[in-house]
Amino acid sequence: MFRGFQSAEEVFGVKLIASAEMDNALKLWDQVSTGRPPWTQTADGIKTINMADFVSCTRAKLTTLDIGIAISGPRAEFMQSVVDDLLKRLPDKLCDADRLGGMLLKWNGTSWDFVRPDCFGITEKDENGNITGAIFSIQSDQQDGSYTRLEWHRFEHGGSDAEGKVYVVTNKAFKNRTSGQNVTLGDPVPLDSVNEWKGMANEVRIANLKAPLFGYYRVPGSNIIDASSPLGMSVFGRAMEELKAIDIAISRKNDEVEDSKHVTFVGQSCIQYATQNGIKLPRFVQGLGVGVDNKDVSAIKEHTPTLLTDARIKDINFDLSLLGVKCGFSEGVFVLDGQTGMITATQVEADDRDTIQTIKNDRDALQSAIEQALMGADAMATLMGLAPLGEYEAAFSFGDITYSYEEDKANWKSYAQQGWIPKWLYLVKFEKMTEEEAKKLTQEAEQANQARTKGLFEE
């Protein structure tokens, strides 16, 4: 359930679609991916390297690689500015979404709200599990205290469209009540009590909407925590045991390395002699009888630690590879040793087909959520009179995750040699020349070639 206002159900008289299982899962995913997994033990030396966050950010980075949205139509200028604001902030926000199984996108009239699944309440879903009703909380701090505005979006019967539904947004404001570190809803107050909410309507009714004003990006895949929940699974939600095993294995390996310092144990008489005569012993010499036969006080014994680093790395690589597979990547994407040597894009596409398919599914889900969120922004722009009337079209583009710079360079060089493209264009794209420099150099080379060819024929 979303944070800070569990009494929202009473405020609107509606039952939220939530379950204790999903609430607990969201809290666990958040803890694991922010460096606070339950299996860390300071006393036993078990720390975390936070692979959960790394996996989430890697998947988000590939999903948003070179993402672009081009808007055309009468509203192109306004909608393009809305899209550019979205794309500027999307990569970082998508990392949070992958950590927690999803993210809600909503344009608020001036910018974008990216709402985590544990920060809003679901009031309604359709037969396909899509979220059609939700309550959001917006916080504001004033000199006289903090305030909360609850914003409830839903469809109601009674509209004039074919489906007989109208979209309703209800706003209610409250002055928060603080008790220690606990913040709860206090008494209701007018919306005008907060400067930024002045002029806002208590309720807005919109006809002819086919979808909510928000879009929800749900991480693709079934929800094994709560099959009835419209929320998605974290990208690492199926690999908790592997994350735990990796943290334990790496902690143990690091302990071995830390304990591998060379130590020479000597008899206590040697220590006493050195102390009495002001002799400074090397740091690796230790006494106190540790490791020394008490009957032979002059004995010298070497401590040679046994390092199992190679064996541990093999075990860690197994867990890393299994982690990657269970998080939607191809086998071997996450390993300590890594891949070596040159590899072509064709090989990457063949070897990493699981990764490619996972990222394609993520991109499809993200595009669908953005398209719906843009429809909401378009509807709000019409209500607020922010842009000329008219339709718009959005064209999406994504970068190729199998892209190889060296292979692309070789291909373009071949195009230039065969005359399919101007040679100066290759120099600009891959040799970092200016267009003027490249054209001048190309012209000089062509003139030199023509002179040599002419001389041969004259002779």
Tab-separated table of C-alpha atoms in Angstrom, residues 34-371:
chain	number	residue	atom	x	y	z
A	34	THR	CA	19.361	-0.249	-1.587
A	35	GLY	CA	22.078	-2.214	0.205
A	36	ARG	CA	19.990	-3.482	3.152
A	37	PRO	CA	19.219	-7.144	2.399
A	38	PRO	CA	18.088	-9.269	5.361
A	39	TRP	CA	20.993	-11.735	4.997
A	40	THR	CA	23.785	-9.256	5.816
A	41	GLN	CA	25.462	-9.973	9.160
A	42	THR	CA	28.059	-7.548	10.465
A	43	ALA	CA	29.273	-9.929	13.169
A	44	ASP	CA	29.786	-12.746	10.655
A	45	GLY	CA	31.311	-10.495	7.988
A	46	ILE	CA	28.489	-10.947	5.448
A	47	LYS	CA	28.223	-7.759	3.384
A	48	THR	CA	26.448	-6.967	0.134
A	49	ILE	CA	27.793	-5.826	-3.233
A	50	ASN	CA	24.229	-4.856	-4.259
A	51	MET	CA	24.027	-6.835	-7.498
A	52	ALA	CA	20.263	-6.231	-7.410
A	53	ASP	CA	20.702	-2.532	-8.142
A	54	PHE	CA	23.350	-3.269	-10.795
A	55	VAL	CA	21.069	-5.722	-12.596
A	56	SER	CA	18.152	-3.265	-12.461
A	57	CYS	CA	20.200	-0.361	-13.801
A	58	THR	CA	21.757	-2.542	-16.528
A	59	ARG	CA	18.342	-3.628	-17.762
A	60	ALA	CA	17.019	-0.046	-17.598
A	61	LYS	CA	20.077	1.257	-19.450
A	62	LEU	CA	19.607	-1.239	-22.294
A	63	THR	CA	15.867	-0.541	-22.448
A	64	THR	CA	16.336	3.228	-22.814
A	65	LEU	CA	19.460	3.042	-25.008
A	66	ASP	CA	19.237	5.922	-27.521
A	67	ILE	CA	15.477	6.164	-27.030
A	68	GLY	CA	13.855	8.885	-29.089
A	69	ILE	CA	10.289	10.105	-29.652
A	70	ALA	CA	9.497	12.407	-32.566
A	71	ILE	CA	6.148	14.244	-32.487
A	72	SER	CA	4.356	15.498	-35.587
A	73	GLY	CA	1.008	17.196	-36.168
A	74	PRO	CA	-0.630	20.505	-35.127
A	75	ARG	CA	0.489	20.051	-31.534
A	76	ALA	CA	4.043	18.985	-32.397
A	77	GLU	CA	5.834	21.902	-30.730
A	78	PHE	CA	4.004	21.619	-27.417
A	79	MET	CA	3.933	17.811	-27.246
A	80	GLN	CA	7.607	17.588	-28.234
A	81	SER	CA	8.530	19.761	-25.236
A	82	VAL	CA	6.458	17.453	-23.022
A	83	VAL	CA	8.213	14.389	-24.474
A	84	ASP	CA	11.691	15.897	-24.141
A	85	ASP	CA	11.051	16.534	-20.444
A	86	LEU	CA	9.976	12.900	-20.067
A	87	LEU	CA	13.004	11.435	-21.877
A	88	LYS	CA	15.438	13.592	-19.924
A	89	ARG	CA	14.428	11.975	-16.640
A	90	LEU	CA	13.311	8.546	-17.832
A	91	PRO	CA	16.573	6.473	-17.638
A	92	ASP	CA	17.122	7.081	-13.911
A	93	LYS	CA	13.449	6.596	-13.083
A	94	LEU	CA	13.255	3.354	-15.069
A	95	CYS	CA	16.009	1.902	-12.864
A	96	ASP	CA	13.695	2.413	-9.866
A	97	ALA	CA	10.834	0.902	-11.840
A	98	ASP	CA	12.835	-2.247	-12.626
A	99	ARG	CA	13.820	-2.538	-8.961
A	100	LEU	CA	10.184	-2.493	-7.816
A	101	GLY	CA	8.354	-4.095	-10.722
A	102	GLY	CA	6.867	-1.024	-12.349
A	103	MET	CA	6.253	2.710	-12.401
A	104	LEU	CA	3.323	5.026	-13.042
A	105	LEU	CA	3.830	7.999	-15.396
A	106	LYS	CA	1.548	11.018	-15.076
A	107	TRP	CA	1.851	14.537	-16.488
A	108	ASN	CA	0.817	17.057	-13.828
A	109	GLY	CA	0.335	20.076	-16.086
A	110	THR	CA	3.896	21.381	-15.843
A	111	SER	CA	6.151	18.329	-15.558
A	112	TRP	CA	6.100	14.562	-15.091
A	113	ASP	CA	5.375	12.518	-11.988
A	114	PHE	CA	7.122	9.139	-11.811
A	115	VAL	CA	5.293	7.246	-9.068
A	116	ARG	CA	6.692	4.089	-7.502
A	117	PRO	CA	4.302	1.153	-6.983
A	118	ASP	CA	4.573	1.534	-3.203
A	119	CYS	CA	3.563	5.204	-3.396
A	120	PHE	CA	0.047	5.030	-4.834
A	121	GLY	CA	-3.097	3.056	-4.137
A	122	ILE	CA	-5.008	1.064	-6.763
A	123	THR	CA	-8.775	1.414	-6.652
A	124	GLU	CA	-9.811	-0.307	-9.882
A	125	LYS	CA	-8.472	-2.535	-12.655
A	126	ASP	CA	-10.008	-3.874	-15.855
A	127	GLU	CA	-10.454	-7.494	-16.926
A	128	ASN	CA	-6.926	-7.528	-18.375
A	129	GLY	CA	-5.358	-6.394	-15.118
A	130	ASN	CA	-4.669	-2.827	-16.323
A	131	ILE	CA	-4.921	-0.129	-13.669
A	132	THR	CA	-7.895	2.165	-14.372
A	133	GLY	CA	-8.305	3.844	-10.984
A	134	ALA	CA	-5.747	5.073	-8.466
A	135	ILE	CA	-5.181	7.463	-5.562
A	136	PHE	CA	-2.028	9.587	-5.425
A	137	SER	CA	-0.608	11.665	-2.626
A	138	ILE	CA	1.074	15.008	-3.272
A	139	GLN	CA	3.019	16.604	-0.432
A	140	SER	CA	3.663	20.306	0.192
A	141	ASP	CA	5.488	22.077	3.007
A	142	GLN	CA	4.319	25.503	4.191
A	143	GLN	CA	5.561	27.735	6.992
A	144	ASP	CA	2.705	26.616	9.221
A	145	GLY	CA	3.215	22.884	8.597
A	146	SER	CA	3.049	20.164	5.975
A	147	TYR	CA	0.046	19.302	3.822
A	148	THR	CA	-1.110	16.312	1.792
A	149	ARG	CA	-3.369	16.385	-1.261
A	150	LEU	CA	-5.086	13.156	-2.227
A	151	GLU	CA	-5.867	12.909	-5.934
A	152	TRP	CA	-8.273	10.142	-6.952
A	153	HIS	CA	-8.538	9.162	-10.627
A	154	ARG	CA	-11.296	6.808	-11.827
A	155	PHE	CA	-14.048	6.191	-14.370
A	156	GLU	CA	-17.694	6.591	-13.360
A	157	HIS	CA	-20.921	5.796	-15.179
A	158	GLY	CA	-22.990	8.671	-16.442
A	159	GLY	CA	-20.942	9.972	-19.353
A	160	SER	CA	-22.296	10.881	-22.757
A	161	ASP	CA	-19.948	8.642	-24.742
A	162	ALA	CA	-20.828	5.241	-26.128
A	163	GLU	CA	-19.578	3.413	-23.075
A	164	GLY	CA	-21.525	5.662	-20.738
A	165	LYS	CA	-18.457	6.551	-18.656
A	166	VAL	CA	-16.910	9.805	-17.550
A	167	TYR	CA	-13.408	10.277	-16.120
A	168	VAL	CA	-13.386	11.915	-12.692
A	169	VAL	CA	-10.490	13.444	-10.738
A	170	THR	CA	-11.239	14.357	-7.107
A	171	ASN	CA	-8.871	16.425	-4.943
A	172	LYS	CA	-8.920	16.649	-1.164
A	173	ALA	CA	-6.370	18.460	1.007
A	174	PHE	CA	-5.332	17.783	4.616
A	175	LYS	CA	-2.978	19.319	7.115
A	176	ASN	CA	-0.665	16.570	8.313
A	177	ARG	CA	-0.529	15.500	11.930
A	178	THR	CA	2.969	14.674	13.194
A	179	SER	CA	3.713	12.427	16.185
A	180	GLY	CA	7.418	11.749	16.512
A	181	GLN	CA	8.475	10.301	13.158
A	182	ASN	CA	4.944	9.270	12.210
A	183	VAL	CA	3.023	11.499	9.814
A	184	THR	CA	-0.715	10.938	9.340
A	185	LEU	CA	-3.579	12.812	7.728
A	186	GLY	CA	-4.983	15.526	9.944
A	187	ASP	CA	-8.039	17.711	9.500
A	188	PRO	CA	-9.400	18.474	6.013
A	189	VAL	CA	-8.522	21.959	4.704
A	190	PRO	CA	-9.495	23.919	1.566
A	191	LEU	CA	-7.223	23.495	-1.436
A	192	ASP	CA	-6.504	27.229	-1.306
A	193	SER	CA	-4.684	26.684	2.007
A	194	VAL	CA	-1.609	25.771	-0.045
A	195	ASN	CA	-0.258	28.336	-2.504
A	196	GLU	CA	0.527	25.868	-5.274
A	197	TRP	CA	-2.987	24.378	-5.071
A	198	LYS	CA	-4.867	27.678	-5.292
A	199	GLY	CA	-7.398	27.725	-8.097
A	200	MET	CA	-7.477	23.937	-8.311
A	201	ALA	CA	-10.933	22.415	-8.639
A	202	ASN	CA	-12.213	20.001	-6.020
A	203	GLU	CA	-13.455	17.752	-8.801
A	204	VAL	CA	-13.001	17.587	-12.566
A	205	ARG	CA	-15.124	15.480	-14.912
A	206	ILE	CA	-13.831	14.634	-18.396
A	207	ALA	CA	-15.892	12.975	-21.121
A	208	ASN	CA	-14.751	10.918	-24.108
A	209	LEU	CA	-11.633	9.478	-22.498
A	210	LYS	CA	-10.838	5.881	-23.444
A	211	ALA	CA	-7.968	5.440	-20.974
A	212	PRO	CA	-6.776	7.008	-17.694
A	213	LEU	CA	-4.681	10.170	-17.664
A	214	PHE	CA	-1.715	8.076	-16.519
A	215	GLY	CA	0.237	5.188	-17.956
A	216	TYR	CA	1.654	2.289	-15.964
A	217	TYR	CA	4.881	0.585	-16.987
A	218	ARG	CA	4.746	-2.964	-15.687
A	219	VAL	CA	7.853	-5.158	-15.856
A	220	PRO	CA	6.853	-7.942	-18.297
A	221	GLY	CA	6.283	-11.390	-16.842
A	222	SER	CA	3.922	-13.157	-14.496
A	223	ASN	CA	3.566	-12.107	-10.880
A	224	ILE	CA	4.431	-15.161	-8.758
A	225	ILE	CA	3.907	-13.235	-5.506
A	226	ASP	CA	0.265	-12.302	-6.131
A	227	ALA	CA	-1.217	-13.434	-9.437
A	228	SER	CA	-4.263	-11.185	-8.962
A	229	SER	CA	-2.206	-8.009	-8.498
A	230	PRO	CA	-1.891	-5.561	-11.415
A	231	LEU	CA	1.623	-4.762	-10.186
A	232	GLY	CA	4.667	-6.423	-11.726
A	233	MET	CA	7.618	-8.362	-10.355
A	234	SER	CA	11.030	-6.844	-9.732
A	235	VAL	CA	13.545	-7.804	-12.418
A	236	PHE	CA	15.459	-9.713	-9.713
A	237	GLY	CA	12.380	-10.973	-7.871
A	238	ARG	CA	12.973	-14.563	-9.026
A	239	ALA	CA	16.673	-14.589	-8.090
A	240	MET	CA	16.735	-13.793	-4.362
A	241	GLU	CA	18.646	-16.970	-3.453
A	242	GLU	CA	21.315	-16.223	-6.067
A	243	LEU	CA	21.730	-12.670	-4.752
A	244	LYS	CA	22.189	-14.047	-1.241
A	245	ALA	CA	24.683	-16.699	-2.418
A	246	ILE	CA	26.740	-14.095	-4.314
A	247	ASP	CA	26.974	-11.802	-1.289
A	248	ILE	CA	28.040	-14.669	0.978
A	249	ALA	CA	30.588	-16.069	-1.504
A	250	ILE	CA	32.204	-12.705	-2.213
A	251	SER	CA	32.282	-11.817	1.490
A	252	ARG	CA	34.057	-15.105	2.251
A	253	LYS	CA	36.529	-14.568	-0.598
A	254	ASN	CA	37.311	-11.075	0.653
A	255	ASP	CA	37.800	-12.419	4.180
A	256	GLU	CA	40.366	-14.895	2.861
A	257	VAL	CA	42.268	-12.136	1.084
A	258	GLU	CA	42.197	-9.957	4.192
A	259	ASP	CA	43.498	-12.852	6.320
A	260	SER	CA	46.259	-13.748	3.835
A	261	LYS	CA	48.878	-11.446	5.381
A	262	HIS	CA	52.188	-13.257	5.948
A	263	VAL	CA	52.925	-13.876	9.650
A	264	THR	CA	56.070	-15.280	11.339
A	265	PHE	CA	55.578	-16.625	14.866
A	266	VAL	CA	58.613	-16.588	17.153
A	267	GLY	CA	59.278	-17.695	20.680
A	268	GLN	CA	58.540	-15.350	23.515
A	269	SER	CA	62.254	-15.091	24.377
A	270	CYS	CA	62.917	-13.464	20.978
A	271	ILE	CA	60.252	-10.869	21.633
A	272	GLN	CA	61.661	-10.131	25.094
A	273	TYR	CA	65.217	-9.828	23.767
A	274	ALA	CA	64.154	-7.426	21.048
A	275	THR	CA	62.186	-5.331	23.524
A	276	GLN	CA	65.028	-5.155	26.057
A	277	ASN	CA	67.599	-4.152	23.428
A	278	GLY	CA	65.443	-1.654	21.568
A	279	ILE	CA	65.246	-3.770	18.425
A	280	LYS	CA	62.240	-3.046	16.207
A	281	LEU	CA	60.916	-6.269	14.741
A	282	PRO	CA	59.239	-6.405	11.297
A	283	ARG	CA	55.447	-6.060	11.337
A	284	PHE	CA	54.980	-9.680	10.194
A	285	VAL	CA	56.702	-11.020	13.338
A	286	GLN	CA	54.351	-11.966	16.159
A	287	GLY	CA	54.932	-13.625	19.491
A	288	LEU	CA	52.738	-14.215	22.525
A	289	GLY	CA	53.271	-17.924	22.013
A	290	VAL	CA	50.652	-18.069	19.279
A	291	GLY	CA	51.347	-20.994	16.980
A	292	VAL	CA	54.519	-21.852	18.899
A	293	ASP	CA	55.305	-24.981	20.911
A	294	ASN	CA	55.620	-23.722	24.477
A	295	LYS	CA	58.394	-26.263	25.163
A	296	ASP	CA	60.507	-24.744	22.424
A	297	VAL	CA	60.489	-21.035	23.187
A	298	SER	CA	63.056	-20.265	20.515
A	299	ALA	CA	61.087	-21.896	17.685
A	300	ILE	CA	60.258	-19.963	14.517
A	301	LYS	CA	57.196	-20.959	12.562
A	302	GLU	CA	55.804	-19.511	9.322
A	303	HIS	CA	52.074	-19.047	8.834
A	304	THR	CA	51.214	-19.728	5.191
A	305	PRO	CA	47.531	-18.947	4.503
A	306	THR	CA	45.619	-21.056	2.014
A	307	LEU	CA	43.794	-19.035	-0.611
A	308	LEU	CA	40.822	-20.613	-2.374
A	309	THR	CA	40.238	-17.598	-4.615
A	310	ASP	CA	40.142	-19.541	-7.904
A	311	ALA	CA	37.659	-22.066	-6.568
A	312	ARG	CA	35.505	-19.331	-5.064
A	313	ILE	CA	35.500	-17.310	-8.295
A	314	LYS	CA	34.207	-20.361	-10.180
A	315	ASP	CA	31.398	-20.683	-7.649
A	316	ILE	CA	30.673	-16.934	-7.825
A	317	ASN	CA	30.602	-17.038	-11.635
A	318	PHE	CA	28.100	-19.891	-11.519
A	319	ASP	CA	25.807	-17.886	-9.250
A	320	LEU	CA	26.301	-14.739	-11.346
A	321	SER	CA	25.455	-16.584	-14.549
A	322	LEU	CA	22.379	-18.189	-12.975
A	323	LEU	CA	21.365	-14.784	-11.601
A	324	GLY	CA	21.572	-13.278	-15.092
A	325	VAL	CA	19.487	-16.061	-16.626
A	326	LYS	CA	16.770	-15.721	-13.971
A	327	CYS	CA	16.762	-11.936	-14.496
A	328	GLY	CA	16.150	-12.279	-18.241
A	329	PHE	CA	19.717	-12.068	-19.566
A	330	SER	CA	21.652	-14.574	-21.627
A	331	GLU	CA	23.943	-17.016	-19.854
A	332	GLY	CA	27.348	-15.545	-19.006
A	333	VAL	CA	26.359	-11.860	-19.172
A	334	PHE	CA	27.378	-11.345	-15.537
A	335	VAL	CA	30.723	-13.003	-14.728
A	336	LEU	CA	33.886	-11.876	-12.957
A	337	ASP	CA	36.274	-12.818	-15.766
A	338	GLY	CA	34.189	-11.423	-18.609
A	339	GLN	CA	34.373	-12.065	-22.324
A	340	THR	CA	37.696	-11.648	-24.116
A	341	GLY	CA	38.659	-11.010	-27.713
A	342	MET	CA	36.783	-9.419	-30.610
A	343	ILE	CA	33.173	-10.296	-31.173
A	344	THR	CA	30.925	-9.276	-34.053
A	345	ALA	CA	27.367	-8.002	-33.778
A	346	THR	CA	26.158	-11.187	-35.471
A	347	GLN	CA	27.774	-13.260	-32.735
A	348	VAL	CA	26.301	-11.037	-30.057
A	349	GLU	CA	22.859	-11.437	-31.582
A	350	ALA	CA	23.251	-15.212	-31.672
A	351	ASP	CA	24.787	-15.565	-28.200
A	352	ASP	CA	22.614	-12.963	-26.462
A	353	ARG	CA	19.225	-13.705	-27.976
A	354	ASP	CA	17.661	-14.076	-24.502
A	355	THR	CA	18.905	-10.612	-23.520
A	356	ILE	CA	17.663	-9.142	-26.795
A	357	GLN	CA	14.203	-10.679	-26.374
A	358	THR	CA	13.968	-9.464	-22.761
A	359	ILE	CA	14.897	-5.898	-23.714
A	360	LYS	CA	12.450	-5.967	-26.631
A	361	ASN	CA	9.643	-6.974	-24.253
A	362	ASP	CA	10.652	-4.191	-21.850
A	363	ARG	CA	10.697	-1.638	-24.675
A	364	ASP	CA	7.275	-2.726	-25.914
A	365	ALA	CA	5.813	-2.376	-22.405
A	366	LEU	CA	7.528	0.988	-21.891
A	367	GLN	CA	6.313	2.322	-25.242
A	368	SER	CA	2.743	1.291	-24.441
A	369	ALA	CA	2.904	3.058	-21.050
A	370	ILE	CA	4.393	6.230	-22.562
A	371	GLU	CA	1.780	6.293	-25.331
